[in-house]
Short mmCIF file of C-alpha atoms in Angstrom, two decimals:
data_model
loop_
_atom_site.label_atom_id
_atom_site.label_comp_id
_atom_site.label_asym_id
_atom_site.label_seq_id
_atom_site.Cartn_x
_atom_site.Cartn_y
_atom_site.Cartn_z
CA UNK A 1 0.00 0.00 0.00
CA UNK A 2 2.68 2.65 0.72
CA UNK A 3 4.01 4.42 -2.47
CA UNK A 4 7.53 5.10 -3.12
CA UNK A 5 7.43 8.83 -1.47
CA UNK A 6 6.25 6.85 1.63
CA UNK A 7 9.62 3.94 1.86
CA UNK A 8 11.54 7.02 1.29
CA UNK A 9 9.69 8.85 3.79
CA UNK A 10 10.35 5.94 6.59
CA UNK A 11 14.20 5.13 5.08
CA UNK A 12 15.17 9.01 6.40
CA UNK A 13 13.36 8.36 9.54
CA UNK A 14 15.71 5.26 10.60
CA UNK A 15 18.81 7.25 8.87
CA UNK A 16 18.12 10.33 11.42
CA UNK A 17 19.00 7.63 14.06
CA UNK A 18 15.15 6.72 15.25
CA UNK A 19 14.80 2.86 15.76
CA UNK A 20 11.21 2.05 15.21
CA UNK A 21 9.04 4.06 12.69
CA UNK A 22 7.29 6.34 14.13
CA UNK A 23 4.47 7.35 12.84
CA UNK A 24 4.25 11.15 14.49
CA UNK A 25 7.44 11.45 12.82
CA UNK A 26 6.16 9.94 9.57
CA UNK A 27 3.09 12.85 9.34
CA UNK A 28 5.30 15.84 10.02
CA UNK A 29 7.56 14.80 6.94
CA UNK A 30 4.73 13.98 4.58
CA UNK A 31 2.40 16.50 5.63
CA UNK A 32 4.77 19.25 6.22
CA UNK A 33 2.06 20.42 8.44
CA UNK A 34 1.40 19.69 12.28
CA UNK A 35 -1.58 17.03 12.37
CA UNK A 36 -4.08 16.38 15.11
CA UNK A 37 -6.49 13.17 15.56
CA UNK A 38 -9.62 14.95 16.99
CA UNK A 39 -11.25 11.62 18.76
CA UNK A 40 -15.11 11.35 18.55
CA UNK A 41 -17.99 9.14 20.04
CA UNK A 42 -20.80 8.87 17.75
CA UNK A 43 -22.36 6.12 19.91
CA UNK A 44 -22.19 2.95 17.49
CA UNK A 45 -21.63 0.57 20.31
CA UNK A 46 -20.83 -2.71 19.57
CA UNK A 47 -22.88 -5.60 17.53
CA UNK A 48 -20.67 -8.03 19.62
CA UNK A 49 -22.20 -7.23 22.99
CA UNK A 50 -25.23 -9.30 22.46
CA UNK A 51 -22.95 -12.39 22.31
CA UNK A 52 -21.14 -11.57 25.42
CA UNK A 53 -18.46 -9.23 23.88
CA UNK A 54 -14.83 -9.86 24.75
CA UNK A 55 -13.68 -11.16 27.95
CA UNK A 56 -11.74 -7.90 28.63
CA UNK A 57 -14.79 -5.47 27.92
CA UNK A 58 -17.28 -4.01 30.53
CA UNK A 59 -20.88 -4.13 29.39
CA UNK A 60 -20.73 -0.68 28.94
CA UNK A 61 -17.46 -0.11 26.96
CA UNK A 62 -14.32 1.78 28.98
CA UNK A 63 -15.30 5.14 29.53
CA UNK A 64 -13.18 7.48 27.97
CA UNK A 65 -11.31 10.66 29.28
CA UNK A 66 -10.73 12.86 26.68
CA UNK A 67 -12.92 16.13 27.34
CA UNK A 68 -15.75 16.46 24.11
CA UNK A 69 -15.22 12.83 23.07
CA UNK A 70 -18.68 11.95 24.16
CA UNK A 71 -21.71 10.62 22.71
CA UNK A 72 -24.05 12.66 24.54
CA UNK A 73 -22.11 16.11 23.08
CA UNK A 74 -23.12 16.37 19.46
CA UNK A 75 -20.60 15.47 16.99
CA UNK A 76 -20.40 19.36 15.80
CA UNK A 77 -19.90 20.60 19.06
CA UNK A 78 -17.16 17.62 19.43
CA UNK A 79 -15.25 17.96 16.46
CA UNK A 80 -14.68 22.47 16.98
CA UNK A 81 -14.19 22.25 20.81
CA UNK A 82 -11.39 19.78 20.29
CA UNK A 83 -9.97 21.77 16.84
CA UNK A 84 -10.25 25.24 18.51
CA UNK A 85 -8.08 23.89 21.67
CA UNK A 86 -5.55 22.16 19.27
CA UNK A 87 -5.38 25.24 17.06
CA UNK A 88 -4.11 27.28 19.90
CA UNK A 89 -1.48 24.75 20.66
CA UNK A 90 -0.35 25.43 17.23
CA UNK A 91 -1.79 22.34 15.10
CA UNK A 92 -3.18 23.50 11.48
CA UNK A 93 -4.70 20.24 9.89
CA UNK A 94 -7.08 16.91 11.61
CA UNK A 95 -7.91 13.66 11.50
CA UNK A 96 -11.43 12.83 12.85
CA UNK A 97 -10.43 9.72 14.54
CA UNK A 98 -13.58 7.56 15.06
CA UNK A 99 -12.52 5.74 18.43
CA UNK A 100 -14.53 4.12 20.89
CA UNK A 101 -16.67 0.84 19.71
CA UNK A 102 -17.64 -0.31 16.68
CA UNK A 103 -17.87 2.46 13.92
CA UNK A 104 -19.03 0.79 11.13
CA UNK A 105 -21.96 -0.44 13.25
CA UNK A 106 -24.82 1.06 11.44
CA UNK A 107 -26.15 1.29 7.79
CA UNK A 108 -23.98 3.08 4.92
CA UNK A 109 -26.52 5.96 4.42
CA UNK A 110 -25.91 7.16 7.76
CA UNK A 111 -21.87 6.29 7.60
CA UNK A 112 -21.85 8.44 4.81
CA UNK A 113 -23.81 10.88 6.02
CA UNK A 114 -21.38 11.18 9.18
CA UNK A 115 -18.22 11.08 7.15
CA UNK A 116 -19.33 13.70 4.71
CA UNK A 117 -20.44 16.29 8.00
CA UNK A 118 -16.40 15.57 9.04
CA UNK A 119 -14.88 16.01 5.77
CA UNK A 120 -16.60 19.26 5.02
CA UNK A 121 -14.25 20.94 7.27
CA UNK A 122 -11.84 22.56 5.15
CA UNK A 123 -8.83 21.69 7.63
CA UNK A 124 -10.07 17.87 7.91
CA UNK A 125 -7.42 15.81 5.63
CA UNK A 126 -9.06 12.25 6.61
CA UNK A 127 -10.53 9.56 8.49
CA UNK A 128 -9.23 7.11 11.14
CA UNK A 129 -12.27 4.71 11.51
CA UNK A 130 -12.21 2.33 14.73
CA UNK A 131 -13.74 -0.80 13.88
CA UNK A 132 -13.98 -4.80 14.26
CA UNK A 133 -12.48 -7.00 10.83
CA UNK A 134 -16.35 -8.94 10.56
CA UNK A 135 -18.26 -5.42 10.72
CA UNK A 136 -16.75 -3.62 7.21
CA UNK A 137 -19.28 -4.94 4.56
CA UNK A 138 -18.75 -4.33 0.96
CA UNK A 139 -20.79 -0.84 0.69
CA UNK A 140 -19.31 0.75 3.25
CA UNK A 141 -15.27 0.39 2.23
CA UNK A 142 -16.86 1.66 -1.10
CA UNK A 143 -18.07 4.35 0.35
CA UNK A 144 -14.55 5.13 1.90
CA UNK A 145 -12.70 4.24 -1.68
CA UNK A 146 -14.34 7.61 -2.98
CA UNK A 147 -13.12 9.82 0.04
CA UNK A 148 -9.19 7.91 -0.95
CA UNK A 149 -9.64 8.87 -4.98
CA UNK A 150 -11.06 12.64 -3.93
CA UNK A 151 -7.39 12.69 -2.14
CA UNK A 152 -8.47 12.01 1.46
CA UNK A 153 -5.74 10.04 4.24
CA UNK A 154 -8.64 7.20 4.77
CA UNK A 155 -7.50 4.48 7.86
CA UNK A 156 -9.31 1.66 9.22
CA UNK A 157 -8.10 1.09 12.90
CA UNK A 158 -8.64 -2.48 12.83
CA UNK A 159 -9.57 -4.44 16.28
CA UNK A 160 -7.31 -7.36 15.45
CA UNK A 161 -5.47 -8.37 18.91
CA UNK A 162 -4.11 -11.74 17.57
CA UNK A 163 -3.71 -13.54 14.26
CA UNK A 164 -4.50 -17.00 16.55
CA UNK A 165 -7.96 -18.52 15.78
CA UNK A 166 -7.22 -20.13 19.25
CA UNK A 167 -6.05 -16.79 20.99
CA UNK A 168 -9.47 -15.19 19.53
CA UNK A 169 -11.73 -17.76 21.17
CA UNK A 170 -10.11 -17.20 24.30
CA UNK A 171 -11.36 -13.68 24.51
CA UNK A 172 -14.46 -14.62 22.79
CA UNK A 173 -14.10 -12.09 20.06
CA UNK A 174 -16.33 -13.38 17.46
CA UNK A 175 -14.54 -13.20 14.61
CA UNK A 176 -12.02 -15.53 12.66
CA UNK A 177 -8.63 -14.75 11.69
CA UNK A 178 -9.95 -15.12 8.26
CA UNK A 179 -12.40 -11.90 8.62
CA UNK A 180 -9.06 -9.82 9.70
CA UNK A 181 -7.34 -11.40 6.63
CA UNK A 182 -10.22 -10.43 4.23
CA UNK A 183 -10.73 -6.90 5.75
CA UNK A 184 -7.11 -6.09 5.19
CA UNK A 185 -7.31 -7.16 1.77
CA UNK A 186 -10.35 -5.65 1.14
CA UNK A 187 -9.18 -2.49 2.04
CA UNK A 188 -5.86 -2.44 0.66
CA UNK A 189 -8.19 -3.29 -2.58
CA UNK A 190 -9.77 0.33 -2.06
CA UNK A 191 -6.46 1.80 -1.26
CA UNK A 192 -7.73 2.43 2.78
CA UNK A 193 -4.82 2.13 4.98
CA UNK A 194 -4.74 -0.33 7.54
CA UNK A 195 -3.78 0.03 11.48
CA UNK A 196 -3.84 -3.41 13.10
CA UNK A 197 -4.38 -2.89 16.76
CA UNK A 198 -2.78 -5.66 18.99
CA UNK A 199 -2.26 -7.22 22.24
CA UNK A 200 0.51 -8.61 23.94
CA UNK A 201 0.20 -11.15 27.12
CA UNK A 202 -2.95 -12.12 25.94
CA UNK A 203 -4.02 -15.59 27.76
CA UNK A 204 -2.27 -18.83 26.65
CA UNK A 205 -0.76 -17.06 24.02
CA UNK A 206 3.01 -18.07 23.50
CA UNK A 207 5.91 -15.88 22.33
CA UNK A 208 6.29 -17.56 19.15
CA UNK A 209 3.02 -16.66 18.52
CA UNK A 210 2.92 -13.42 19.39
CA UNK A 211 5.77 -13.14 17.03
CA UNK A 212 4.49 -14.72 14.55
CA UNK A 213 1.31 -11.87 14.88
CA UNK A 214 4.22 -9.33 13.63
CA UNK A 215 5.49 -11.78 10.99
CA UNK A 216 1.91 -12.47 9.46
CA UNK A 217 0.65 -8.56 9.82
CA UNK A 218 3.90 -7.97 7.76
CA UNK A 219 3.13 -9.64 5.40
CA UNK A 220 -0.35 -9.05 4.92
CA UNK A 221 0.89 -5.06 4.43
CA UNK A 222 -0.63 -3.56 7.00
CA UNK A 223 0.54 0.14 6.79
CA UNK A 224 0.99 0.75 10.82
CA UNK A 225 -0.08 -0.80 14.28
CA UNK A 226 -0.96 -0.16 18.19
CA UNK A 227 0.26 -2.21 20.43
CA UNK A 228 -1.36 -2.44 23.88
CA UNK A 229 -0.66 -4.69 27.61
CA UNK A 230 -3.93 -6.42 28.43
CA UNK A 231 -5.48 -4.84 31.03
CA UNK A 232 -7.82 -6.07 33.61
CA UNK A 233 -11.14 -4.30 33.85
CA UNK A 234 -13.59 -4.36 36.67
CA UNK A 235 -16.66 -6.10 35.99
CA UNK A 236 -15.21 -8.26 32.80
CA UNK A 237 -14.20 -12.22 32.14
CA UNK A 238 -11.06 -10.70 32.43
CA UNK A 239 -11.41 -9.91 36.06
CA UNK A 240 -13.18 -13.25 36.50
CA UNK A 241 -10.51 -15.26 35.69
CA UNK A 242 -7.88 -13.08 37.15
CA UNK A 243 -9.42 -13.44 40.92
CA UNK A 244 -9.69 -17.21 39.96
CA UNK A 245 -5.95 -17.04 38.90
CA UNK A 246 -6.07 -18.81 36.11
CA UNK A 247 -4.82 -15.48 34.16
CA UNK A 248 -1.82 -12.93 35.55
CA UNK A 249 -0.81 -9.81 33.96
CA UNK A 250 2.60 -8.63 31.83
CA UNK A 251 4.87 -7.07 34.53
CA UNK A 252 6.47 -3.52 33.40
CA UNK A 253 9.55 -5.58 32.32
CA UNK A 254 7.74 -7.82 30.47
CA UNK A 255 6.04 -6.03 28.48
CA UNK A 256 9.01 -3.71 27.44
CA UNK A 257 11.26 -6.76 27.11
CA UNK A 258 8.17 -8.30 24.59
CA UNK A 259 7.42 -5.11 22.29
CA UNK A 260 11.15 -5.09 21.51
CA UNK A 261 10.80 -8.60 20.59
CA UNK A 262 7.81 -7.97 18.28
CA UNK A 263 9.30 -4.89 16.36
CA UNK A 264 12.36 -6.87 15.83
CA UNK A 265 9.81 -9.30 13.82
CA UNK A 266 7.69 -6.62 12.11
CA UNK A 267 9.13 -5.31 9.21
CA UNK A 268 10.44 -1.93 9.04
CA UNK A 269 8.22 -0.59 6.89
CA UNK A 270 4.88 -0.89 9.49
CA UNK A 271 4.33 2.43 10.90
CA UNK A 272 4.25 2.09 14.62
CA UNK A 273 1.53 4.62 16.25
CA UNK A 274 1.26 3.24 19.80
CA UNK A 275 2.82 1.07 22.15
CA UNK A 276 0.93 1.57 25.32
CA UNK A 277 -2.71 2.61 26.12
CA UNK A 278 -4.38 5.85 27.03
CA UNK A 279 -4.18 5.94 30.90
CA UNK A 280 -6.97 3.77 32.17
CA UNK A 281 -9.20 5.41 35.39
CA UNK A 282 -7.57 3.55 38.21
CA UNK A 283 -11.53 3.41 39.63
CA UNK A 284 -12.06 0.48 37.27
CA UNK A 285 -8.77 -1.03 36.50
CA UNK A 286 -7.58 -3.88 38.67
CA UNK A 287 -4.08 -5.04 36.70
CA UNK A 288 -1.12 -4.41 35.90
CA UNK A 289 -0.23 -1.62 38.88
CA UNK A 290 2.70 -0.17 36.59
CA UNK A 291 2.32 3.24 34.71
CA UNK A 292 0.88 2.49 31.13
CA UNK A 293 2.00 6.22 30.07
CA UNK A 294 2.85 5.56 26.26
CA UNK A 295 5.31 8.17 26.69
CA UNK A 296 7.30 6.31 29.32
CA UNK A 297 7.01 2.68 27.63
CA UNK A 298 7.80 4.62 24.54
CA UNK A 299 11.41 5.70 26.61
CA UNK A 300 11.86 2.60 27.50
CA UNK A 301 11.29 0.46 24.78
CA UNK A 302 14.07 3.08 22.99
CA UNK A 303 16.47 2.30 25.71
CA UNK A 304 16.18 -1.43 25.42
CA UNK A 305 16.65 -1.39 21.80
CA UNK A 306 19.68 0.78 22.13
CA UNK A 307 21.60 -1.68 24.33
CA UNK A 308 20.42 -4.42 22.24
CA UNK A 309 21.89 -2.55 19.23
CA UNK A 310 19.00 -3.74 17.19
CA UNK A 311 15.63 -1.85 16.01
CA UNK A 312 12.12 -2.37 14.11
CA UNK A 313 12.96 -5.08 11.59
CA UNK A 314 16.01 -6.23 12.57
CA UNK A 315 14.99 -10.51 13.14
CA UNK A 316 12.03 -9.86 10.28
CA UNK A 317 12.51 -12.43 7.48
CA UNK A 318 10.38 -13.23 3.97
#
C-alpha cells in the first residue's frame, strides 16, 4: 500500500538515528504540516455485545477521558471544541479519529452521512475509523474508496489483537482470523490504509506466537499498528478469571522486554503509532499496577533497543 514517497519517507526516519518508525514522525515529513487526531464518540456501540463481547470489555465499553469525546455532546460541538483547543497549541490540519466501539456499526446511508459532516471541514485531511475486521461490509469500504480517490488520508483502525484462531476464542471475540485477513485485503483493494491494533500477554498465548502476529501482519501489508498490555477491567471475564488465577498480567519488564521482541519481527516498513494505552481510570482497572503512560514505555522500549543494538525489523525475514 505505501508508495515510493512513503519507503523514502520511513528510510530518512531510521537514517536520522530513530529505531522504530514512528508514525508522528512519519506525518510531520509527509504533511509538512502539524496534524491532530480529533477523537469522537458517535455512539455505534458494539454488535458483539449481544454475544457476550470480549472477555476484557465491561458491558458498557471503557469510559473514555478525553474532554468532548462523548456521545451525549453532538458530533459538531465535538469535532470544533477539540480543533479550537488544538489550534491554539499550534496544530493547522485533523484527523477525525472515530474511536470508541464499533464504527461501522450502522447502515452506509448514515456512515456516509457522518463522514461527509467531518470532511466538510476545510482543515479535515481524513478519516481514522475504529472498527472490528467482521463489521466492514462491501458498501461501506466503497463508500470510503471515494473519500481515498477525492485525495483524502482514509484508515481503518482495525480491532485485530491476535492472528491466533485459538487466541481469539479465548477472549471470545467473534470473529475468525480469516475476517481480519479479508478486511485487510479488502481495504488495501480500495487503497484504505490499515492500522492493526494488537495485544501482547494475551491468555495462553506463547511468544512464538505473538511473534508470529508481527510476521503475518507484515506480510499481509498492513501500513501501521498499536500495540497495547492487556489490562484487567472491573466487571469483565477478564477480572473473572484473574481473581480465579487462572490469568496474571505482563509485569512492566515484560512487556518492554516483549514489544522489543515484536518490532524486531515486524518489518520496518509498518508504521508504529502506539505502544501503550491511554491511561486507564484507576476506579475500574484492577491489573497491571505499573504506569501504562505511552510516553514512558515509549522511553523505555528506545532504551532497550539501544543496548540491544537492534531496532524495528532487525529478526524480520520473507
Amino acid at each position: 500500500m505505501f508508495n515510493d514517497e512513503d519507503i523514502k519517507i520511513i528510510d530518512e526516519i531510521y537514517k536520522e538515528g530513530y529505531l522504530f518508525a514512528q508514525y508522528g514522525i512519519y506525518v510531520k515529513k509527509k504533511f509538512k504540516e502539524r496534524i491532530f487526531k480529533i477523537p469522537v464518540d458517535i455512539g455505534l456501540g458494539c454488535p458483539h455485545k449481544k454475544n457476550g463481547g470480549c472477555i476484557f470489555c465491561p458491558e458498557m465499553g471503557r469510559p473514555i477521558s478525553v474532554k468532548y469525546c462523548n456521545a451525549k455532546i453532538p458530533l459538531k460541538e465535538q469535532i470544533e471544541k477539540q480543533m479550537e483547543n488544538q489550534k491554539k497549541k499550534g496544530f493547522e490540519k485533523f484527523h477525525i479519529y472515530f474511536y470508541p466501539g464499533t464504527n461501522t456499526y450502522a447502515p452506509a446511508e448514515k456512515l456516509k452521512e457522518i463522514w461527509d459532516f467531518c470532511l466538510s471541514y476545510e482543515d479535515v485531511i481524513g478519516l481514522s475509523i475504529g472498527t472490528r475486521p467482521d463489521c466492514l461490509e462491501k458498501e461501506k469500504l466503497d463508500i470510503l474508496k471515494e473519500y481515498v480517490e477525492n485525495g483524502y488520508d482514509i484508515w481503518i483502525d482495525l480491532g485485530i489483537q491476535s492472528m491466533h484462531q485459538k487466541t481469539l476464542e479465548i477472549l471470545n471475540r467473534g470473529h475468525n482470523v480469516s475476517d481480519t485477513i479479508n478486511a485487510i485485503k479488502e481495504c488495501h483493494k480500495r487503497g484504505i490504509k490499515v492500522c492493526g491494533h494488537i495485544i501482547l500477554g494475551l491468555p495462553g498465548e506463547s511468544w512464538k506466537e505473538m511473534m508470529e502476529t508481527a510476521k503475518i501482519l507484515s506480510l499481509l501489508g498492513v501500513e501501521s499498528v498499536k500495540i497495547y498490555p492487556l489490562v484487567v477491567i472491573k466487571n469483565t471475564k477478564l477480572e473473572e478469571m484473574y481473581w480465579m488465577g487462572e490469568y496474571r498480567t505482563l509485569d512492566e519488564k515484560q512487556y518492554v522486554n516483549l514489544v522489543c521482541d515484536f518490532l524486531e519481527h515486524l518489518s520496518p516498513y509498518v508504521l508504529i503509532q502506539r505502544l501503550s494505552k491511554d491511561k486507564v481510570p484507576g476506579e475500574i482497572k484492577i491489573s497491571p499496577e505499573w504506569d501504562l503512560n505511552r510516553f514512558k514505555v515509549m522511553n523505555r522500549v528506545n532504551e532497550i533497543l539501544k543496548k540491544r543494538g537492534s531496532r524495528q525489523g532487525a529478526k524480520f525475514y520473507f
